[in-house]
GROMACS .gro file of C-alpha atoms in nm:
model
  127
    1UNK     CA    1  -1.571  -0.614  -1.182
    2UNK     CA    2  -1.284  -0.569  -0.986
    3UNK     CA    3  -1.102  -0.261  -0.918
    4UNK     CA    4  -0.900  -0.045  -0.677
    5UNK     CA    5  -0.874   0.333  -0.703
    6UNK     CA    6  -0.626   0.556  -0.562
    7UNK     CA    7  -0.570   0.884  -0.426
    8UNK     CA    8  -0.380   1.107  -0.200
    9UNK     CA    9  -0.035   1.138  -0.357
   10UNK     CA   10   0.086   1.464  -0.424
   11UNK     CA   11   0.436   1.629  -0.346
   12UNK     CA   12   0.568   1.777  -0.017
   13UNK     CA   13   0.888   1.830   0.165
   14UNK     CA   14   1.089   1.639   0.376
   15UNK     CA   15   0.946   1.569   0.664
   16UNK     CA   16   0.581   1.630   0.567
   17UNK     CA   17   0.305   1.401   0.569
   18UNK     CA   18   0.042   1.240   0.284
   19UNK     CA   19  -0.273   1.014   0.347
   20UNK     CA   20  -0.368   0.768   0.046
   21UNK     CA   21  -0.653   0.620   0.007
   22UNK     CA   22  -0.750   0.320  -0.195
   23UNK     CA   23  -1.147   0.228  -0.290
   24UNK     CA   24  -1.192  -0.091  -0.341
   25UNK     CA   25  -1.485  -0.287  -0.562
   26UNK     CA   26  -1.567  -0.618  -0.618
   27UNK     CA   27  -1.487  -0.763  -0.305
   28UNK     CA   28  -1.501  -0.677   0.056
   29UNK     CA   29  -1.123  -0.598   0.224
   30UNK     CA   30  -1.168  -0.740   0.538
   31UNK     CA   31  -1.193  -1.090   0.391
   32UNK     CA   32  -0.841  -1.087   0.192
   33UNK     CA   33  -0.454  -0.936   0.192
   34UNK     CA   34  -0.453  -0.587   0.112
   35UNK     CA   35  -0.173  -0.312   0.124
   36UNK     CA   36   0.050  -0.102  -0.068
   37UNK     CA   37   0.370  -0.103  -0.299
   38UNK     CA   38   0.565   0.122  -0.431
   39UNK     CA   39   0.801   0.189  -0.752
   40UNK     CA   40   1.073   0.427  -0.825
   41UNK     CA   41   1.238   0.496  -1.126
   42UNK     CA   42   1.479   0.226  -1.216
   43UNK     CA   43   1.399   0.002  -0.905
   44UNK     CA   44   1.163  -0.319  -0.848
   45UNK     CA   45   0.810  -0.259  -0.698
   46UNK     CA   46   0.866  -0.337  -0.318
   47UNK     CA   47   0.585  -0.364  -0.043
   48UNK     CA   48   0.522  -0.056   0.206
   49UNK     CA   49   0.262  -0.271   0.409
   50UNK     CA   50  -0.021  -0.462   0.423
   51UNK     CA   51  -0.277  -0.595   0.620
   52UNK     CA   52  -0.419  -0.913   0.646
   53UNK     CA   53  -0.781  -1.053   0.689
   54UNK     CA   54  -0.782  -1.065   1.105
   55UNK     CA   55  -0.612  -0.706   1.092
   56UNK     CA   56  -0.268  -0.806   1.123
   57UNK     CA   57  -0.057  -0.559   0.964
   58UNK     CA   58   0.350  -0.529   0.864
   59UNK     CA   59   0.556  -0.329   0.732
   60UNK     CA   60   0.887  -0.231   0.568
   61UNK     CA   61   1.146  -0.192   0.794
   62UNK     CA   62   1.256   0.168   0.641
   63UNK     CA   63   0.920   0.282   0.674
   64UNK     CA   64   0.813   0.141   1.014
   65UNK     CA   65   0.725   0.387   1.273
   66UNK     CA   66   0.630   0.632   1.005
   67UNK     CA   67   0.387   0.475   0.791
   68UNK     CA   68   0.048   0.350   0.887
   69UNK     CA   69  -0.206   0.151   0.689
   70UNK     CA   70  -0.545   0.070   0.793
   71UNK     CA   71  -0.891  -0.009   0.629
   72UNK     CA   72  -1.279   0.107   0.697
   73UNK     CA   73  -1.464  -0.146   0.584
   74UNK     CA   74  -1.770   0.003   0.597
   75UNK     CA   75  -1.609   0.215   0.299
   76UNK     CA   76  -1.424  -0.094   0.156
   77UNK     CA   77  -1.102   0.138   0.156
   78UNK     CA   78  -0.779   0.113   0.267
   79UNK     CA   79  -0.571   0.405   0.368
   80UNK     CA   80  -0.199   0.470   0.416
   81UNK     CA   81  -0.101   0.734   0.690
   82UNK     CA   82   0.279   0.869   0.558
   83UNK     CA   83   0.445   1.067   0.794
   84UNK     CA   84   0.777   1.194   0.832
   85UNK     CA   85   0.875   1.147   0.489
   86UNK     CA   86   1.179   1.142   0.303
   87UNK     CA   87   1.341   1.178  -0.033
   88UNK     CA   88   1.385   0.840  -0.083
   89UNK     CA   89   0.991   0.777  -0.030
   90UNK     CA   90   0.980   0.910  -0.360
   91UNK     CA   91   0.806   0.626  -0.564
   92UNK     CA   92   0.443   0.571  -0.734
   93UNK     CA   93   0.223   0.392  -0.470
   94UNK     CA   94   0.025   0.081  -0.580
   95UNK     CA   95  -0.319  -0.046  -0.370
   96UNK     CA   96  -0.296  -0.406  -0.461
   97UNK     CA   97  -0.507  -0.675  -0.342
   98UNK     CA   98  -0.551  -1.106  -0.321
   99UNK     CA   99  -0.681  -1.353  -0.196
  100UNK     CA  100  -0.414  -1.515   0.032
  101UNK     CA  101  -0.336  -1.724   0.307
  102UNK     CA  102  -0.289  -1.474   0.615
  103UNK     CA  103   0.071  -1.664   0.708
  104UNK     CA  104   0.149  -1.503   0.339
  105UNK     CA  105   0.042  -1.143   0.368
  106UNK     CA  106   0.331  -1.050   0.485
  107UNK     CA  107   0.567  -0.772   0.350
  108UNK     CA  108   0.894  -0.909   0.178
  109UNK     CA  109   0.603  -1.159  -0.047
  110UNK     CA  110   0.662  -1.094  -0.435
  111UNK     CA  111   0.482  -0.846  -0.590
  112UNK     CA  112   0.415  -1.141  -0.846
  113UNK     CA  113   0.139  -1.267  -0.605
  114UNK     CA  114  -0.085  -1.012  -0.677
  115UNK     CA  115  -0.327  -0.998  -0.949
  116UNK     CA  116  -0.516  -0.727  -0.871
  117UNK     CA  117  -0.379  -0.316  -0.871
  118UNK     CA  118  -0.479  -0.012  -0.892
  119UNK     CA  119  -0.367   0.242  -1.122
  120UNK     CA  120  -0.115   0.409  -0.888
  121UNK     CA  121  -0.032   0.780  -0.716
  122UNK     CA  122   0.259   0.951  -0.763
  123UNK     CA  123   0.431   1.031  -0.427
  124UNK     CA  124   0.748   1.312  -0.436
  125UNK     CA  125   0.919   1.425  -0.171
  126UNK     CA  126   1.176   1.718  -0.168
  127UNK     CA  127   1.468   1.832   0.002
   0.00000   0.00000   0.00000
């Protein structure tokens, strides 16, 4: 059966740093689009980053040069490096996962294409 676990959120302060993991079973990472969303209060779930199947990775423009994803698949996980963070990073973080075309994987792709999440991580980040 399917599923994605993840871990790693917690609260910090501005400017601090969080790693999150995300296990993955059912299916190995390397052959599909992978990556992470996010959802605060009141506001749509929006895409952080992903990577694709050949490794090709983007990201949100308000979060580029900060955040970092990456995957061991030897572990089947996917991880998402979060540094320099901000108040308005604030959000629960979703793994999800598909199988899509890698011209598709691409952040700004509706979070409708994705059937399969995980349960989420609350991320805070103070002032």
């Amino acid at each position: 059966q399917d599923q994605l676990v993840e871990s790693g959120g917690g609260s910090v302060q501005d400017g601090g740093s969080l790693r999150l993991s995300c296990v993955v079973s059912g299916y190995t990472i390397s052959s599909i689009c992978i990556g992470w969303f996010r959802q605060a209060p009141g506001r749509e779930r929006e895409g952080v980053a992903l990577i694709d199947s050949v490794g090709r990775t983007t990201y949100r423009g308000s979060v580029q040069g900060r955040f970092t994803i990456s995957r061991d698949s030897a572990k089947n996980t996917v991880f998402l490096q979060m540094d320099s963070l901000k108040p308005e990073d604030t959000a629960m973080y979703y793994c999800a996962a598909q199988n899509l075309q890698n011209a598709l994987c691409r952040v700004g792709i509706s979070s409708l294409y994705f059937e399969h999440w995980g349960q989420g991580t609350q991320v805070t980040v103070s002032s």
